[in-house]
Amino acid sequence: MSSLPSLLSERIHAVVGVDPELRPATKPQFGHYQSNVALRLAKSEGRPPRAVAASIVERLEVGDLCETPEIAGPGFINLRLRADVLARAVNDLLADPHSGIVQTGRPETVVVDYSSPNVAKQMHVGHLRSSIIGDCLRRVLTAVGHRVVAQNHIGDWGTQFGLLVEQILDDGTDAATLTLAEAEALYLRANAHFHSDAAFAERARARVVSLQSGDPETLSIWQQLIDTSAAGFNAAYARLGVLLTDEDLAGESVYNDDLPGVVADLEASGVAVVDAGALVVFVEGFNSPMIVRKRDGGFGYAATDLAAIRRRVREFGAKRLIYVVGAPQSFHFDLVFAVARKAGFLPPDVVAEHVAFGQVLGADGKKFSTREGTAVTLTSLLDAAEEKASAPIALAAIKYADLSNGLNKDYVFDVDRMVQTTGNTGPYLQYAHARMAQVLRKSEAEGNAAPGDVSVLDEPAEQTLALLLSRYGEIVDEVVATLQPHRLCAYLYDLSGALSVFYEQCPVLKSAGAVRESRLALCLATKRVLATGLDLLGIEALDRM
RNA sequence: GCCCCCAUAGCUCAGGGGAUAGAGCAAAGGUUUCCUAAACCUUGUGUCGCAGGUUCGAAUCCUGCUGGGGGCGCCA
């Protein structure tokens, strides 16, 4: 099923031979779509733009789709879709099991690496963003037919486990019973201990060696820490409505056995060299090298990322690698991707993308932190929102606030603003959906079981709504291509606005005959798009509010 | 020192080289014998950080500045 603008593009292309750069019209009086191609062709053709536009329109065959094309301003070609074409688009959407989401012709395996909390630490606002954004991308990519492999790259390895295990043994704590908050407190205690007690520090270092060499007691405690942490993460995901499960866990330790192979590859190809005692990779254009293996023989986290790329490409067959990680890691990922290319771990037909997101700021515009200066936990943030609204609405508020702005920018966490049902918020979209659910419920109660087809689109409000509905598939495709969920948010907000105008101006249940059937079908289609669109954002579409 | 990101209405933010730069919030006023008023409508607001350049046309692309944030060899 081709989208209407792509059909129109083809028709114009057939006349002019170049991409017509069809765009949605900027204003209602300019029709539905516009092309500026005449303006650009005017110079090379040596004729006034309006004359070029006139000759294009003369040869353009779009009578089956549009009203008569109009030439406006300096030479814009404005196209207005016929009402029956819009009606058919909505009816197609209603008949489509995917509700207008175009299934990709080239399904591929896509890895989405997101959330990535640290073992024995509570999740913070940064993990919230990664979880929400990554989950949205996962849902969108899955919806268009890709095979998505979610990877939760938890921090489950490193020198901090020497401290943790040693402190647990000192305290006689049962690691299997720790909550995340308790584990974090234990870590803070261990860290203070490490700096104040030289003997403890020495034992902690030795404990890291025990862990790395597979000492059973050490490994057992380490595993208990992971298990209790994972339980804590899962509780947070369940509360957030995030899809991650234990199946998606692929922590740093997973790659331990791969690291020698990675190093062997890098050394064999001559990509890595020894410098100041460390094994490093220099890449042109980067002012500092990647540290693969530290002077002390330990591996840096870049090595783990290389191993992950290698595995995801070789074993999973991934063609697209997506990393949902904060913007401060941009340099790191640029370097890792460049090294992976150089080493051949990333073949030319595989793309790797860092979806870099900004910080969450407090109401004062400063870095979001508690009075004590520590990072705000995910749990306390959810609690704060649920003080203002019921859980599903509070969650919608948070997720929408996170997804509706450009990802790379910092955003201000303002609970009072995001739970409003007026304005560009998650609850506003939920409310639009609930109203449609109500209309359809009432219709059903009155004995009209199945809404019919859209057949009458006389009112401008009806046409605007139908036009927006016809664009749903294009918007989802844009998110797939750009990994920018705020485009979908903006679309759903526009749709809700058009729905409100329709709702005010076009009575549904009080109308009769074909008009009533047609409007009911519009309601149903809008409800479907809102429901599936919200689901792509990870937001629950409520039937009642 | 080098690199990356950001700068648009009082505030929070959209803006794909194209028409008079748009939403929401806030402010003021209005709309319920009518499908959810948790809504809708109306009204005002701009040196698009600054200066050049490319172009028929620049908030958008290029260069240089200014201001803010972040990063840059042995934490992850």
Coordinates of C-alpha atoms (C1' of nucleotides) in Angstrom, one line a residue:
Chain A
M1 CA 0.0 0.0 0.0
S2 CA 1.6 3.3 -1.2
S3 CA 0.9 6.4 0.8
L4 CA -0.9 9.2 -0.9
P5 CA 2.0 11.7 -0.9
S6 CA 4.3 9.0 -2.5
L7 CA 1.7 8.5 -5.2
L8 CA 1.5 12.2 -5.8
S9 CA 5.3 12.4 -5.9
E10 CA 5.5 9.7 -8.5
R11 CA 2.9 11.6 -10.7
I12 CA 4.8 14.8 -10.6
H13 CA 8.1 13.1 -11.0
A14 CA 6.8 11.5 -14.2
V15 CA 6.3 15.1 -15.6
V16 CA 9.4 16.9 -14.3
G17 CA 11.9 14.1 -14.0
V18 CA 13.2 15.2 -10.6
D19 CA 12.2 14.8 -7.0
P20 CA 9.2 17.2 -6.6
E21 CA 10.0 17.6 -2.9
L22 CA 6.3 17.2 -2.0
R23 CA 5.6 18.6 1.4
P24 CA 2.4 18.9 3.5
A25 CA 0.9 22.3 2.9
T26 CA 1.9 24.9 5.5
K27 CA -1.6 26.3 5.7
P28 CA -5.1 24.9 5.0
Q29 CA -5.8 27.4 2.3
F30 CA -2.9 26.0 0.4
G31 CA -4.5 22.6 0.0
H32 CA -3.1 19.4 1.4
Y33 CA 0.3 19.0 -0.3
Q34 CA 2.5 21.4 -2.1
S35 CA 5.5 21.2 -4.5
N36 CA 8.0 23.9 -5.0
V37 CA 9.7 22.2 -7.9
A38 CA 8.7 24.9 -10.4
L39 CA 10.6 27.5 -8.5
R40 CA 13.8 25.5 -8.7
L41 CA 13.3 24.6 -12.4
A42 CA 12.6 28.2 -13.4
K43 CA 16.2 29.2 -13.6
S44 CA 17.5 26.3 -15.6
E45 CA 14.5 26.6 -18.0
G46 CA 14.9 30.3 -18.3
R47 CA 11.2 30.9 -17.7
P48 CA 9.2 32.6 -14.9
P49 CA 8.3 30.1 -12.1
R50 CA 4.6 30.5 -12.6
A51 CA 4.9 29.7 -16.3
V52 CA 6.9 26.5 -15.4
A53 CA 4.3 25.6 -12.8
A54 CA 1.5 26.1 -15.4
S55 CA 3.2 23.8 -17.9
I56 CA 3.7 21.2 -15.2
V57 CA 0.1 21.4 -14.1
E58 CA -1.0 21.1 -17.7
R59 CA 0.7 17.8 -18.1
L60 CA 0.0 16.5 -14.6
E61 CA -2.4 13.6 -14.4
V62 CA -3.8 13.5 -10.9
G63 CA -7.5 13.8 -11.6
D64 CA -8.1 10.4 -9.9
L65 CA -6.6 11.7 -6.6
C66 CA -6.9 15.5 -6.5
E67 CA -9.1 18.4 -7.2
T68 CA -7.7 20.7 -10.0
P69 CA -4.2 21.7 -8.9
E70 CA -3.7 25.4 -8.1
I71 CA -0.7 27.6 -8.8
A72 CA -0.2 30.1 -6.1
G73 CA 2.3 32.7 -4.9
P74 CA 5.5 32.8 -6.8
G75 CA 4.9 29.4 -8.3
F76 CA 3.8 26.9 -5.8
I77 CA 1.7 24.0 -7.0
N78 CA -0.9 23.2 -4.4
L79 CA -2.8 19.9 -4.4
R80 CA -6.0 19.2 -2.6
L81 CA -7.0 15.5 -2.3
R82 CA -10.5 14.6 -3.3
A83 CA -12.9 13.8 -0.5
D84 CA -13.6 10.3 -1.8
V85 CA -9.8 9.6 -1.9
L86 CA -9.5 10.7 1.7
A87 CA -12.5 8.6 2.6
R88 CA -10.9 5.5 0.9
A89 CA -7.6 6.1 2.8
V90 CA -9.5 6.0 6.1
N91 CA -11.4 2.9 5.1
D92 CA -8.2 1.2 4.1
L93 CA -6.8 2.0 7.5
L94 CA -9.8 0.5 9.2
A95 CA -9.4 -2.7 7.1
D96 CA -5.7 -2.9 7.7
P97 CA -4.7 -5.2 10.6
H98 CA -1.7 -2.9 11.1
S99 CA -3.9 0.3 11.3
G100 CA -2.0 2.0 8.5
I101 CA 1.5 1.2 9.7
V102 CA 3.3 0.2 6.5
Q103 CA 5.1 -3.1 6.8
T104 CA 8.7 -2.9 5.7
G105 CA 9.6 -4.6 2.4
R106 CA 13.1 -5.3 3.8
P107 CA 12.9 -6.7 7.3
E108 CA 16.2 -6.9 9.1
T109 CA 17.6 -7.6 12.5
V110 CA 18.0 -4.5 14.6
V111 CA 19.7 -4.4 18.0
V112 CA 18.5 -1.8 20.5
D113 CA 20.8 -1.4 23.4
Y114 CA 19.0 0.5 26.2
S115 CA 18.4 1.0 29.9
S116 CA 21.7 -0.4 31.1
P117 CA 21.5 0.2 34.9
N118 CA 24.4 -0.8 37.2
V119 CA 24.2 -3.8 39.5
A120 CA 23.9 -2.8 43.2
K121 CA 22.8 0.7 42.3
Q122 CA 19.3 2.1 42.1
M123 CA 18.2 3.4 38.7
H124 CA 18.3 7.1 38.2
V125 CA 16.8 9.6 35.9
G126 CA 19.3 8.8 33.1
H127 CA 18.2 5.2 33.2
L128 CA 14.6 6.4 33.0
R129 CA 15.3 8.2 29.8
S130 CA 17.2 5.4 28.2
S131 CA 14.5 2.9 29.2
I132 CA 11.6 5.0 27.9
I133 CA 13.3 6.0 24.6
G134 CA 14.8 2.6 23.9
D135 CA 11.5 0.9 24.6
C136 CA 9.7 3.3 22.2
L137 CA 12.2 2.6 19.4
R138 CA 11.9 -1.1 20.0
R139 CA 8.1 -0.9 19.7
V140 CA 8.3 1.2 16.5
L141 CA 10.9 -1.0 14.8
T142 CA 8.9 -4.1 15.7
A143 CA 5.7 -2.5 14.4
V144 CA 7.0 -2.0 10.9
G145 CA 8.2 -5.6 10.8
H146 CA 11.8 -5.7 11.8
R147 CA 13.3 -8.3 14.1
V148 CA 14.4 -6.4 17.2
V149 CA 16.9 -7.8 19.6
A150 CA 16.8 -5.8 22.8
Q151 CA 20.0 -5.8 24.8
N152 CA 20.2 -4.5 28.4
H153 CA 23.9 -3.9 28.8
I154 CA 23.9 -3.8 32.6
G155 CA 27.1 -2.9 34.5
D156 CA 27.8 -6.2 36.2
W157 CA 31.6 -6.3 36.1
G158 CA 34.5 -4.2 37.3
T159 CA 36.6 -3.2 40.2
Q160 CA 33.6 -2.1 42.3
F161 CA 32.7 -5.7 42.9
G162 CA 35.9 -6.3 44.8
L163 CA 34.7 -3.6 47.3
L164 CA 31.1 -4.9 47.4
V165 CA 32.0 -8.6 48.0
E166 CA 34.6 -7.7 50.6
Q167 CA 32.2 -5.4 52.5
I168 CA 29.5 -8.1 52.4
L169 CA 31.9 -10.6 53.9
D170 CA 33.0 -8.1 56.5
D171 CA 29.4 -7.3 57.5
G172 CA 28.3 -10.9 57.3
T173 CA 25.4 -9.7 55.1
D174 CA 23.3 -12.2 53.1
A175 CA 23.6 -10.8 49.6
A176 CA 20.6 -12.8 48.4
T177 CA 18.3 -10.7 50.5
L178 CA 19.5 -7.2 49.6
T179 CA 17.2 -4.7 48.0
L180 CA 18.6 -2.3 45.4
A181 CA 18.5 0.6 47.9
E182 CA 20.4 -1.5 50.5
A183 CA 22.9 -2.7 48.0
E184 CA 23.6 1.0 47.0
A185 CA 24.0 1.9 50.7
L186 CA 26.4 -1.0 51.1
Y187 CA 28.4 0.3 48.1
L188 CA 28.7 3.7 49.6
R189 CA 29.9 2.2 52.9
A190 CA 32.4 0.0 51.1
N191 CA 33.7 3.0 49.1
A192 CA 34.2 5.1 52.3
H193 CA 35.9 2.0 53.9
F194 CA 38.1 1.7 50.9
H195 CA 39.4 5.2 51.2
S196 CA 39.8 5.2 55.0
D197 CA 41.2 1.7 55.6
A198 CA 44.4 0.7 53.7
A199 CA 44.0 -3.0 54.8
F200 CA 40.5 -3.1 53.5
A201 CA 41.6 -1.5 50.2
E202 CA 44.2 -4.2 49.8
R203 CA 41.7 -7.0 50.4
A204 CA 39.3 -5.4 48.0
R205 CA 41.9 -5.4 45.3
A206 CA 42.7 -9.0 46.0
R207 CA 39.0 -9.8 45.8
V208 CA 38.8 -8.4 42.3
V209 CA 41.5 -10.9 41.3
S210 CA 39.5 -13.7 43.0
L211 CA 36.5 -12.7 41.0
Q212 CA 38.4 -12.6 37.7
S213 CA 40.0 -15.9 38.4
G214 CA 36.7 -17.6 39.2
D215 CA 36.9 -18.2 42.9
P216 CA 33.6 -20.0 43.8
E217 CA 32.7 -18.1 46.9
T218 CA 33.4 -14.7 45.3
L219 CA 31.5 -15.7 42.2
S220 CA 28.6 -16.9 44.3
I221 CA 28.2 -13.5 46.1
W222 CA 28.7 -11.7 42.8
Q223 CA 25.9 -13.7 41.3
Q224 CA 23.6 -13.0 44.2
L225 CA 24.2 -9.3 43.8
I226 CA 23.2 -9.6 40.1
D227 CA 20.1 -11.6 40.9
T228 CA 18.8 -9.3 43.5
S229 CA 19.6 -6.3 41.3
A230 CA 17.8 -7.8 38.3
A231 CA 14.8 -8.4 40.5
G232 CA 14.9 -4.7 41.4
F233 CA 15.3 -3.7 37.7
N234 CA 12.4 -5.9 36.7
A235 CA 10.1 -4.4 39.3
A236 CA 11.0 -0.9 37.9
Y237 CA 10.3 -2.1 34.3
A238 CA 7.0 -3.6 35.4
R239 CA 6.0 -0.3 37.0
L240 CA 7.1 1.6 33.9
G241 CA 5.5 -0.7 31.5
V242 CA 8.8 -1.2 29.8
L243 CA 9.2 -4.5 27.8
L244 CA 12.6 -5.5 29.1
T245 CA 12.8 -8.9 30.7
D246 CA 15.6 -11.3 31.9
E247 CA 15.8 -12.5 28.3
D248 CA 17.2 -9.1 27.2
L249 CA 19.9 -9.1 29.9
A250 CA 23.4 -9.0 28.3
G251 CA 25.7 -7.4 30.9
E252 CA 29.3 -6.5 30.5
S253 CA 30.4 -9.9 32.0
V254 CA 28.7 -11.7 29.1
Y255 CA 31.6 -10.6 27.0
N256 CA 34.5 -11.6 29.3
D257 CA 35.2 -14.7 27.3
D258 CA 35.2 -12.8 24.0
L259 CA 37.8 -10.2 25.1
P260 CA 40.9 -12.3 24.4
G261 CA 39.5 -13.0 20.9
V262 CA 38.9 -9.3 20.3
V263 CA 42.4 -8.5 21.3
A264 CA 43.8 -11.3 19.1
D265 CA 41.9 -9.9 16.1
L266 CA 43.1 -6.3 16.8
E267 CA 46.7 -7.4 17.2
A268 CA 46.6 -9.7 14.2
S269 CA 45.3 -7.0 11.9
G270 CA 47.7 -4.5 13.3
V271 CA 44.9 -2.2 14.3
A272 CA 45.9 -2.1 17.9
V273 CA 49.4 -1.1 19.1
V274 CA 51.1 -1.0 22.5
D275 CA 51.6 2.6 23.8
A276 CA 52.8 3.5 27.3
G277 CA 52.2 -0.1 28.3
A278 CA 48.5 -0.2 27.2
L279 CA 47.0 -1.8 24.1
V280 CA 45.4 1.1 22.2
V281 CA 43.9 1.9 18.8
F282 CA 44.7 5.2 17.2
V283 CA 42.1 6.5 14.7
E284 CA 42.5 9.3 12.4
G285 CA 40.4 12.3 13.4
F286 CA 40.4 11.4 17.1
N287 CA 42.7 13.2 19.4
S288 CA 42.9 10.4 21.9
P289 CA 43.2 6.6 21.3
M290 CA 40.8 3.9 22.5
I291 CA 42.2 2.0 25.4
V292 CA 41.6 -1.7 24.8
R293 CA 43.7 -3.2 27.5
K294 CA 45.0 -1.1 30.4
R295 CA 48.6 -1.0 31.5
D296 CA 47.7 -3.3 34.4
G297 CA 46.3 -5.9 32.0
G298 CA 42.6 -5.2 32.7
F299 CA 40.2 -4.4 29.9
G300 CA 38.6 -1.0 29.5
Y301 CA 34.9 -0.7 28.8
A302 CA 35.6 0.1 25.2
A303 CA 36.9 -3.4 24.7
T304 CA 33.6 -4.8 26.0
D305 CA 31.7 -2.6 23.6
L306 CA 33.8 -3.9 20.7
A307 CA 33.1 -7.4 21.8
A308 CA 29.4 -6.6 21.9
I309 CA 29.5 -5.2 18.3
R310 CA 31.3 -8.3 17.1
R311 CA 28.8 -10.6 18.7
R312 CA 25.8 -8.7 17.6
V313 CA 27.0 -8.6 14.0
R314 CA 28.3 -12.1 13.8
E315 CA 25.9 -14.1 15.9
F316 CA 22.7 -12.0 15.7
G317 CA 23.2 -11.0 12.1
A318 CA 22.3 -7.4 13.0
K319 CA 22.2 -4.8 10.2
R320 CA 21.5 -1.9 12.5
L321 CA 22.9 -1.3 16.0
I322 CA 21.2 1.3 18.1
Y323 CA 22.6 2.6 21.4
V324 CA 20.3 4.6 23.6
V325 CA 22.8 6.2 25.8
G326 CA 23.3 9.7 27.2
A327 CA 24.9 12.5 25.1
P328 CA 28.1 12.6 27.2
Q329 CA 29.0 9.3 25.7
S330 CA 29.0 10.7 22.1
F331 CA 32.8 10.8 21.9
H332 CA 33.1 7.3 23.2
F333 CA 30.7 5.8 20.7
D334 CA 32.1 7.7 17.8
L335 CA 35.5 6.2 18.7
V336 CA 34.1 2.7 19.3
F337 CA 32.3 2.7 16.0
A338 CA 35.3 4.0 14.1
V339 CA 37.6 1.4 15.7
A340 CA 35.0 -1.3 14.9
R341 CA 35.0 -0.2 11.3
K342 CA 38.7 -0.2 11.1
A343 CA 38.9 -3.7 12.7
G344 CA 36.2 -5.1 10.4
F345 CA 33.8 -5.8 13.2
L346 CA 31.4 -3.4 11.6
P347 CA 31.0 -4.3 7.9
P348 CA 29.9 -1.6 5.5
D349 CA 26.4 -2.8 5.3
V350 CA 25.8 -2.5 9.0
V351 CA 25.0 0.9 10.5
A352 CA 25.7 1.8 14.1
E353 CA 23.9 4.7 15.7
H354 CA 24.2 6.4 19.0
V355 CA 20.8 7.8 20.1
A356 CA 22.2 10.5 22.4
F357 CA 19.8 12.0 24.8
G358 CA 20.2 15.1 27.1
Q359 CA 20.0 15.5 30.8
V360 CA 16.9 15.7 32.9
L361 CA 16.9 19.1 34.7
G362 CA 15.1 20.2 37.8
A363 CA 12.5 23.0 37.8
D364 CA 15.4 25.5 38.5
G365 CA 16.9 24.5 35.1
K366 CA 19.9 23.0 36.9
K367 CA 20.9 19.3 36.9
F368 CA 18.2 17.3 38.6
S369 CA 19.4 16.2 42.0
T370 CA 18.2 15.8 45.6
R371 CA 18.7 18.3 48.4
E372 CA 21.7 16.2 49.4
G373 CA 23.1 16.6 45.9
T374 CA 22.8 13.0 44.8
A375 CA 21.1 11.9 41.6
V376 CA 17.3 11.5 41.8
T377 CA 16.2 7.9 41.7
L378 CA 13.7 6.6 39.2
T379 CA 11.4 5.4 42.0
S380 CA 11.2 8.8 43.7
L381 CA 10.4 10.4 40.4
L382 CA 7.5 8.1 39.7
D383 CA 6.3 8.6 43.2
A384 CA 6.3 12.4 42.7
A385 CA 4.2 12.0 39.5
E386 CA 1.8 9.7 41.1
E387 CA 1.1 12.2 43.8
K388 CA -0.4 14.4 41.1
A389 CA -2.3 11.8 39.1
S390 CA -3.3 8.1 39.0
A391 CA -0.6 5.7 37.9
P392 CA -1.4 5.2 34.2
I393 CA -1.9 9.0 33.8
A394 CA 1.3 9.8 35.7
L395 CA 3.2 7.4 33.6
A396 CA 1.8 8.8 30.4
A397 CA 2.8 12.2 31.6
I398 CA 6.4 11.2 32.3
K399 CA 6.9 9.2 29.1
Y400 CA 5.3 11.8 26.9
A401 CA 7.3 14.6 28.4
D402 CA 10.5 12.6 27.8
L403 CA 9.6 11.7 24.2
S404 CA 7.9 14.8 22.9
N405 CA 11.0 17.0 22.7
G406 CA 14.1 16.6 20.7
L407 CA 16.1 13.8 22.4
N408 CA 19.4 15.5 22.2
K409 CA 18.3 18.4 24.3
D410 CA 18.1 18.6 28.1
Y411 CA 14.5 18.8 29.4
V412 CA 13.0 20.2 32.5
F413 CA 11.1 17.7 34.7
D414 CA 8.1 19.7 35.7
V415 CA 5.5 17.4 37.1
D416 CA 2.7 20.0 37.3
R417 CA 3.0 20.8 33.7
M418 CA 3.3 17.3 32.3
V419 CA 0.2 15.9 34.1
Q420 CA -2.1 18.7 32.6
T421 CA -4.8 17.5 30.3
T422 CA -4.6 20.7 28.4
G423 CA -1.7 21.3 26.0
N424 CA 0.8 19.0 24.5
T425 CA 0.9 16.3 27.1
G426 CA 0.4 12.6 27.4
P427 CA -2.8 12.9 29.5
Y428 CA -4.3 15.1 26.8
L429 CA -3.8 12.4 24.2
Q430 CA -5.3 9.8 26.6
Y431 CA -8.3 12.0 27.1
A432 CA -8.8 12.3 23.3
H433 CA -8.8 8.5 23.1
A434 CA -11.2 8.1 26.1
R435 CA -13.7 10.5 24.5
M436 CA -13.7 8.4 21.3
A437 CA -14.1 5.3 23.3
Q438 CA -17.1 6.8 25.0
V439 CA -18.8 7.8 21.7
L440 CA -18.3 4.3 20.3
R441 CA -19.6 2.8 23.6
K442 CA -22.7 4.8 23.4
S443 CA -23.2 4.0 19.8
E444 CA -23.0 0.4 20.6
A445 CA -25.4 0.7 23.5
E446 CA -27.9 2.3 21.1
G447 CA -27.7 -0.8 19.0
N448 CA -25.3 0.2 16.3
A449 CA -22.9 -2.7 16.5
A450 CA -20.5 -2.1 13.7
P451 CA -19.5 1.3 12.4
G452 CA -19.7 1.4 8.6
D453 CA -17.5 3.1 6.1
V454 CA -16.4 6.6 5.8
S455 CA -18.5 7.9 2.9
V456 CA -19.3 11.5 3.6
L457 CA -16.6 14.1 4.1
D458 CA -18.4 17.4 3.5
E459 CA -17.2 19.3 6.5
P460 CA -13.7 20.8 6.6
A461 CA -13.2 19.3 10.1
E462 CA -13.9 15.8 8.7
Q463 CA -11.5 16.3 5.9
T464 CA -8.7 17.6 8.1
L465 CA -9.2 14.6 10.4
A466 CA -9.2 12.1 7.5
L467 CA -6.1 13.8 6.0
L468 CA -4.2 13.4 9.2
L469 CA -5.3 9.8 9.6
S470 CA -3.9 9.0 6.1
R471 CA -0.5 10.3 7.2
Y472 CA 0.0 7.9 10.1
G473 CA 2.1 5.4 8.2
E474 CA 4.4 8.1 6.8
I475 CA 5.0 9.4 10.3
V476 CA 5.9 6.0 11.7
D477 CA 8.3 5.5 8.9
E478 CA 10.0 8.8 9.7
V479 CA 10.6 7.6 13.3
V480 CA 12.1 4.4 11.9
A481 CA 14.4 6.4 9.7
T482 CA 15.3 9.2 12.1
L483 CA 14.9 7.6 15.5
Q484 CA 13.1 10.7 16.7
P485 CA 10.0 9.8 18.6
H486 CA 9.0 13.4 19.0
R487 CA 7.8 13.4 15.4
L488 CA 5.2 10.8 16.4
C489 CA 4.3 12.8 19.5
A490 CA 3.7 15.9 17.4
Y491 CA 1.6 14.0 14.9
L492 CA -0.6 12.5 17.6
Y493 CA -1.0 15.9 19.2
D494 CA -2.0 17.4 15.8
L495 CA -4.4 14.5 15.3
S496 CA -6.0 15.1 18.8
G497 CA -6.4 18.7 18.0
A498 CA -8.1 17.9 14.7
L499 CA -10.3 15.5 16.6
S500 CA -11.3 18.1 19.0
V501 CA -12.4 20.5 16.2
F502 CA -14.3 17.6 14.6
Y503 CA -15.9 16.7 17.9
E504 CA -17.1 20.3 18.5
Q505 CA -18.4 20.9 15.0
C506 CA -19.7 17.5 13.9
P507 CA -22.2 15.8 16.1
V508 CA -21.8 12.0 15.7
L509 CA -24.6 10.3 17.7
K510 CA -27.0 13.1 16.9
S511 CA -26.6 12.8 13.2
A512 CA -28.3 10.2 11.1
G513 CA -27.9 7.8 8.2
A514 CA -24.8 7.8 6.1
V515 CA -23.4 10.9 7.9
R516 CA -23.6 9.1 11.3
E517 CA -22.0 6.0 10.0
S518 CA -19.3 7.9 8.3
R519 CA -18.5 9.9 11.4
L520 CA -18.6 6.8 13.6
A521 CA -16.0 5.3 11.3
L522 CA -13.9 8.4 11.6
C523 CA -14.1 8.1 15.4
L524 CA -13.1 4.4 15.2
A525 CA -10.2 5.1 12.9
T526 CA -9.0 8.0 15.1
K527 CA -9.3 5.9 18.2
R528 CA -7.3 3.1 16.5
V529 CA -4.5 5.5 15.5
L530 CA -4.4 7.1 18.9
A531 CA -4.3 3.7 20.6
T532 CA -1.6 2.2 18.4
G533 CA 0.3 5.4 18.3
L534 CA 0.3 5.7 22.1
D535 CA 1.3 2.1 22.4
L536 CA 4.3 2.8 20.2
L537 CA 5.2 5.5 22.7
G538 CA 4.8 2.9 25.5
I539 CA 1.7 4.8 26.8
E540 CA -1.5 3.1 27.8
A541 CA -4.6 4.2 25.8
L542 CA -7.4 4.5 28.4
D543 CA -11.0 3.8 27.6
R544 CA -12.3 5.9 30.5
M545 CA -10.8 8.8 32.4
Chain B
rG1 C1' 44.2 23.7 23.5
rC2 C1' 40.9 20.4 20.5
rC3 C1' 36.0 18.1 19.6
rC4 C1' 30.5 17.6 20.2
rC5 C1' 25.6 19.6 21.5
rC6 C1' 22.5 23.9 22.4
rA7 C1' 20.7 29.3 21.5
rU8 C1' 13.4 30.7 18.1
rA9 C1' 7.4 34.7 21.8
rG10 C1' 7.5 36.4 29.1
rC11 C1' 8.0 30.5 30.0
rU12 C1' 8.3 25.3 27.8
rC13 C1' 9.2 23.9 22.9
rA14 C1' 8.1 22.6 17.3
rG15 C1' 9.9 24.1 12.6
rG16 C1' 12.0 18.6 6.0
rG17 C1' 16.0 25.6 1.4
rG18 C1' 10.1 28.0 0.2
rA19 C1' 4.2 31.7 1.0
rU20 C1' 2.7 36.4 6.5
rA21 C1' 8.2 31.7 11.5
rG22 C1' 4.1 28.2 14.6
rA23 C1' 2.0 25.3 19.1
rG24 C1' 1.2 24.9 24.2
rC25 C1' 1.6 27.3 29.0
rA26 C1' 0.9 31.9 31.3
rA27 C1' -2.6 36.7 30.6
rA28 C1' -7.6 38.6 29.1
rG29 C1' -12.4 37.4 27.4
rG30 C1' -16.0 33.8 25.8
rU31 C1' -18.6 28.7 25.0
rU32 C1' -22.3 23.6 28.7
rU33 C1' -30.7 22.9 27.8
rC34 C1' -25.7 19.5 23.0
rC35 C1' -21.6 12.5 22.1
rU36 C1' -16.6 13.4 28.8
rA37 C1' -15.9 21.5 30.1
rA38 C1' -9.9 16.6 32.2
rA39 C1' -12.5 20.1 26.5
rC40 C1' -13.2 24.0 22.9
rC41 C1' -13.1 29.2 20.7
rU42 C1' -11.3 34.4 20.4
rU43 C1' -7.4 38.2 21.5
rG44 C1' -1.7 40.1 21.8
rU45 C1' 3.5 38.9 21.6
rG46 C1' 9.3 37.8 17.9
rU47 C1' 16.5 42.2 16.1
rC48 C1' 14.9 33.3 14.9
rG49 C1' 22.3 34.8 19.9
rC50 C1' 25.8 38.3 16.6
rA51 C1' 28.4 39.2 11.8
rG52 C1' 29.5 37.7 7.0
rG53 C1' 28.7 34.1 2.8
rU54 C1' 26.0 30.7 -0.8
rU55 C1' 21.0 31.0 -3.2
rC56 C1' 15.6 33.4 -7.1
rG57 C1' 14.6 32.5 -1.8
rA58 C1' 18.0 31.0 4.8
rA59 C1' 15.4 30.1 11.5
rU60 C1' 17.1 26.0 8.2
rC61 C1' 23.2 25.2 4.4
rC62 C1' 28.7 27.2 4.9
rU63 C1' 32.5 30.3 7.7
rG64 C1' 33.8 33.2 11.9
rC65 C1' 32.4 35.1 16.6
rU66 C1' 29.6 35.4 21.5
rG67 C1' 27.2 32.9 25.4
rG68 C1' 25.6 28.1 28.0
rG69 C1' 26.2 22.7 28.6
rG70 C1' 29.2 18.3 27.9
rG71 C1' 33.5 15.5 26.5
rC72 C1' 38.9 14.6 25.5
rG73 C1' 44.9 7.6 27.5
rC74 C1' 44.5 3.7 31.6
rC75 C1' 36.5 4.7 36.1
rA76 C1' 32.3 2.5 33.6

